[in-house]
Coordinates of C-alpha atoms in Angstrom, one line a residue:
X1 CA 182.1 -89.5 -16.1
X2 CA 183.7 -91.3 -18.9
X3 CA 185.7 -95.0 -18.8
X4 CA 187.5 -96.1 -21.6
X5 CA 186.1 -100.4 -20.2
X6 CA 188.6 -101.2 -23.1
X7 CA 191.8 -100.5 -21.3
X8 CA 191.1 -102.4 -18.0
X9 CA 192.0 -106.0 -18.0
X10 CA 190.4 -109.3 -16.6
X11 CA 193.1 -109.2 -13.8
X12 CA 192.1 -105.2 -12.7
X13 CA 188.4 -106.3 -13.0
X14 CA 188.1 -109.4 -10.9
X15 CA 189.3 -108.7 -7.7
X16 CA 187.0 -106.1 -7.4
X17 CA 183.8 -108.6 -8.1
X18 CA 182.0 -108.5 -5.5
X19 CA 180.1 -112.1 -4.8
X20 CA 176.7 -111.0 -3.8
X21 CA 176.6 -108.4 -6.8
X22 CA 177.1 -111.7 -9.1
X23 CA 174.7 -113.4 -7.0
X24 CA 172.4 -110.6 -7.4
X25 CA 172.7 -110.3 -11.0
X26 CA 172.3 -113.6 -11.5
X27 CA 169.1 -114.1 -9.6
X28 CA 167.6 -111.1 -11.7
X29 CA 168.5 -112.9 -14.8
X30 CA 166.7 -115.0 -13.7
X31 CA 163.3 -113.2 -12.8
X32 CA 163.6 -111.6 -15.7
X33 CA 163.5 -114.8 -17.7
X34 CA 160.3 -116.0 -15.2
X35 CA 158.3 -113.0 -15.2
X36 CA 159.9 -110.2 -17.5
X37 CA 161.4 -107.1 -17.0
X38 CA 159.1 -105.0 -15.6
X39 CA 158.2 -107.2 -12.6
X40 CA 162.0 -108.0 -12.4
X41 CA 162.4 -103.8 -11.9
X42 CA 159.6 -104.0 -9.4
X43 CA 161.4 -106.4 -7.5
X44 CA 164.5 -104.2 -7.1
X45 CA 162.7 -101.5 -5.5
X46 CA 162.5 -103.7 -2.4
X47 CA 164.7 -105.7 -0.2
X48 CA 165.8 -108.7 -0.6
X49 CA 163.6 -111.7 1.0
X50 CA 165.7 -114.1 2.9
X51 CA 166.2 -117.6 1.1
X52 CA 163.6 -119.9 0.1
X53 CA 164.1 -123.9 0.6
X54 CA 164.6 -125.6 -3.0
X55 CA 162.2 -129.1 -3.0
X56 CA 164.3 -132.1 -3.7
X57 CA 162.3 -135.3 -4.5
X58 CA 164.8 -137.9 -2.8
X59 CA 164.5 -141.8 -4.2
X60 CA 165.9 -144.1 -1.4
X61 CA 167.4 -147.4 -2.1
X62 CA 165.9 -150.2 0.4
X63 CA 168.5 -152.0 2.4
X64 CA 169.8 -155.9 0.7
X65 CA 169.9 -158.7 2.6
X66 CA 172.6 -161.1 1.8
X67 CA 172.6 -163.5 -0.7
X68 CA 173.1 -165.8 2.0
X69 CA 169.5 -164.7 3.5
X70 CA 167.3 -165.0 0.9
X71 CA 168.5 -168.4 -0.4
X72 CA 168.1 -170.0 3.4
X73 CA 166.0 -172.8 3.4
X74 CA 165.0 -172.7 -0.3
X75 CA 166.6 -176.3 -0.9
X76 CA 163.0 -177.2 0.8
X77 CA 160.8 -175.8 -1.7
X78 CA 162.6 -177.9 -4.6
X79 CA 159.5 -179.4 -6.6
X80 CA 156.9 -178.2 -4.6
X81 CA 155.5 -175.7 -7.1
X82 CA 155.5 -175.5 -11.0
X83 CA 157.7 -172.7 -12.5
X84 CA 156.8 -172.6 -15.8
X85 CA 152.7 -172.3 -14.2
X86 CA 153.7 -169.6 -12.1
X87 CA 152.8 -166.1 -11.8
X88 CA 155.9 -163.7 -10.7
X89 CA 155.3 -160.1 -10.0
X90 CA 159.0 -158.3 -9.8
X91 CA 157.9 -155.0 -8.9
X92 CA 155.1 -152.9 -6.9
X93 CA 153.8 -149.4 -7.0
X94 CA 151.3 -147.4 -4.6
X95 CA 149.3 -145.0 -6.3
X96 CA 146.2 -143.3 -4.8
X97 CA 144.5 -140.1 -4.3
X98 CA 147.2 -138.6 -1.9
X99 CA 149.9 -139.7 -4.7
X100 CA 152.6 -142.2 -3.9
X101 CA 153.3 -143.8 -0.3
X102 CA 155.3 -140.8 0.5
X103 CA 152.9 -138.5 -0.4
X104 CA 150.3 -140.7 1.5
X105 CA 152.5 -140.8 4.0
X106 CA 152.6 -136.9 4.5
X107 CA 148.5 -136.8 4.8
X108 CA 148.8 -139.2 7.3
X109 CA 151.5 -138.2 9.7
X110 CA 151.5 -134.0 9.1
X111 CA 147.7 -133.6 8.2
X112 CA 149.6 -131.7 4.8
X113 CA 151.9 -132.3 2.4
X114 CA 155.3 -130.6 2.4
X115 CA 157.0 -128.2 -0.3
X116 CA 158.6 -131.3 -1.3
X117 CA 155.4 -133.3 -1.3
X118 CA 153.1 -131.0 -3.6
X119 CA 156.4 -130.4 -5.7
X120 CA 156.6 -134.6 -6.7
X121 CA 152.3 -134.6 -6.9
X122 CA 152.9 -131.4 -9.4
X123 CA 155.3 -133.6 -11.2
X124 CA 153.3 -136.7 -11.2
X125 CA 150.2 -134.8 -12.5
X126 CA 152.9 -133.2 -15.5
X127 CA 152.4 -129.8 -13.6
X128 CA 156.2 -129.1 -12.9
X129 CA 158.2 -130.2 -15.8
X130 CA 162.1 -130.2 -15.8
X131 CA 163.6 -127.7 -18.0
X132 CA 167.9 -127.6 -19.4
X133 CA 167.5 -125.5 -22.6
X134 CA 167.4 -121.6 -23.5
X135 CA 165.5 -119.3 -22.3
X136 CA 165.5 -116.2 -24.6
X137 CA 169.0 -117.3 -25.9
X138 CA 170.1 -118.1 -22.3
X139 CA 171.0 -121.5 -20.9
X140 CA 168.5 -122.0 -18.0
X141 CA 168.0 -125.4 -15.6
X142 CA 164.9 -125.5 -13.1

């Protein structure tokens, strides 16, 4: 069976894309970027597995008290202590064995870390680098 592909046009073509070939197609660019070809043409022979949950590191923003709040009472402290003798920290970090506080946090409360837990101690150990260049003349982000 022979096509002449020339004579079709972008409208004839499209509406007879079908989403999940795309999808499809798209996912086995993909493996075949990860792990070649030939393990992307074993993975055809089977069926699809059903979605996996992506990790997402999430970085909360802690709640602000008013400006009103903080400066309550301060009128008090006027001359009490030297400024320019004074040691200011601005900032604070937990770091242990389990990782950050959230990570900690896991260990404590679960007994194990999450996906999204061992996905941010990967990335704080430089195991799981973020990657938005070409992949074998592709654009790939993961």
């Amino acid at each position: 069976m022979s096509h002449d592909w020339r004579a079709l046009s972008p409208a004839t073509i499209i509406p007879t894309i079908d989403p999940f070939f795309l999808l499809w197609d798209h996912k086995k660019g993909h493996e075949e970027i990860l792990w070649g070809l030939k393990a992307s043409l074993a993975r055809d022979q089977k069926e699809p597995s059903p979605r996996k949950k992506r990790s997402n590191i999430r970085q909360g923003f802690p709640n602000l008290s008013s400006h009103q709040d903080m400066t309550a009472g301060l009128e008090k402290l006027v001359g009490m202590v030297d400024l320019s003798r004074t040691v200011v920290v601005v900032g604070f970090s937990e770091l242990g064995p389990w990782g950050s506080s959230r990570t900690r946090w896991q260990m404590e409360s679960l007994g194990k870390l999450t996906q999204d837990g061992l996905t941010e101690m990967a990335w704080m150990m430089g195991l799981a680098k973020h990657h938005d260049d070409l992949v074998d003349g592709k654009p790939y982000v993961g």
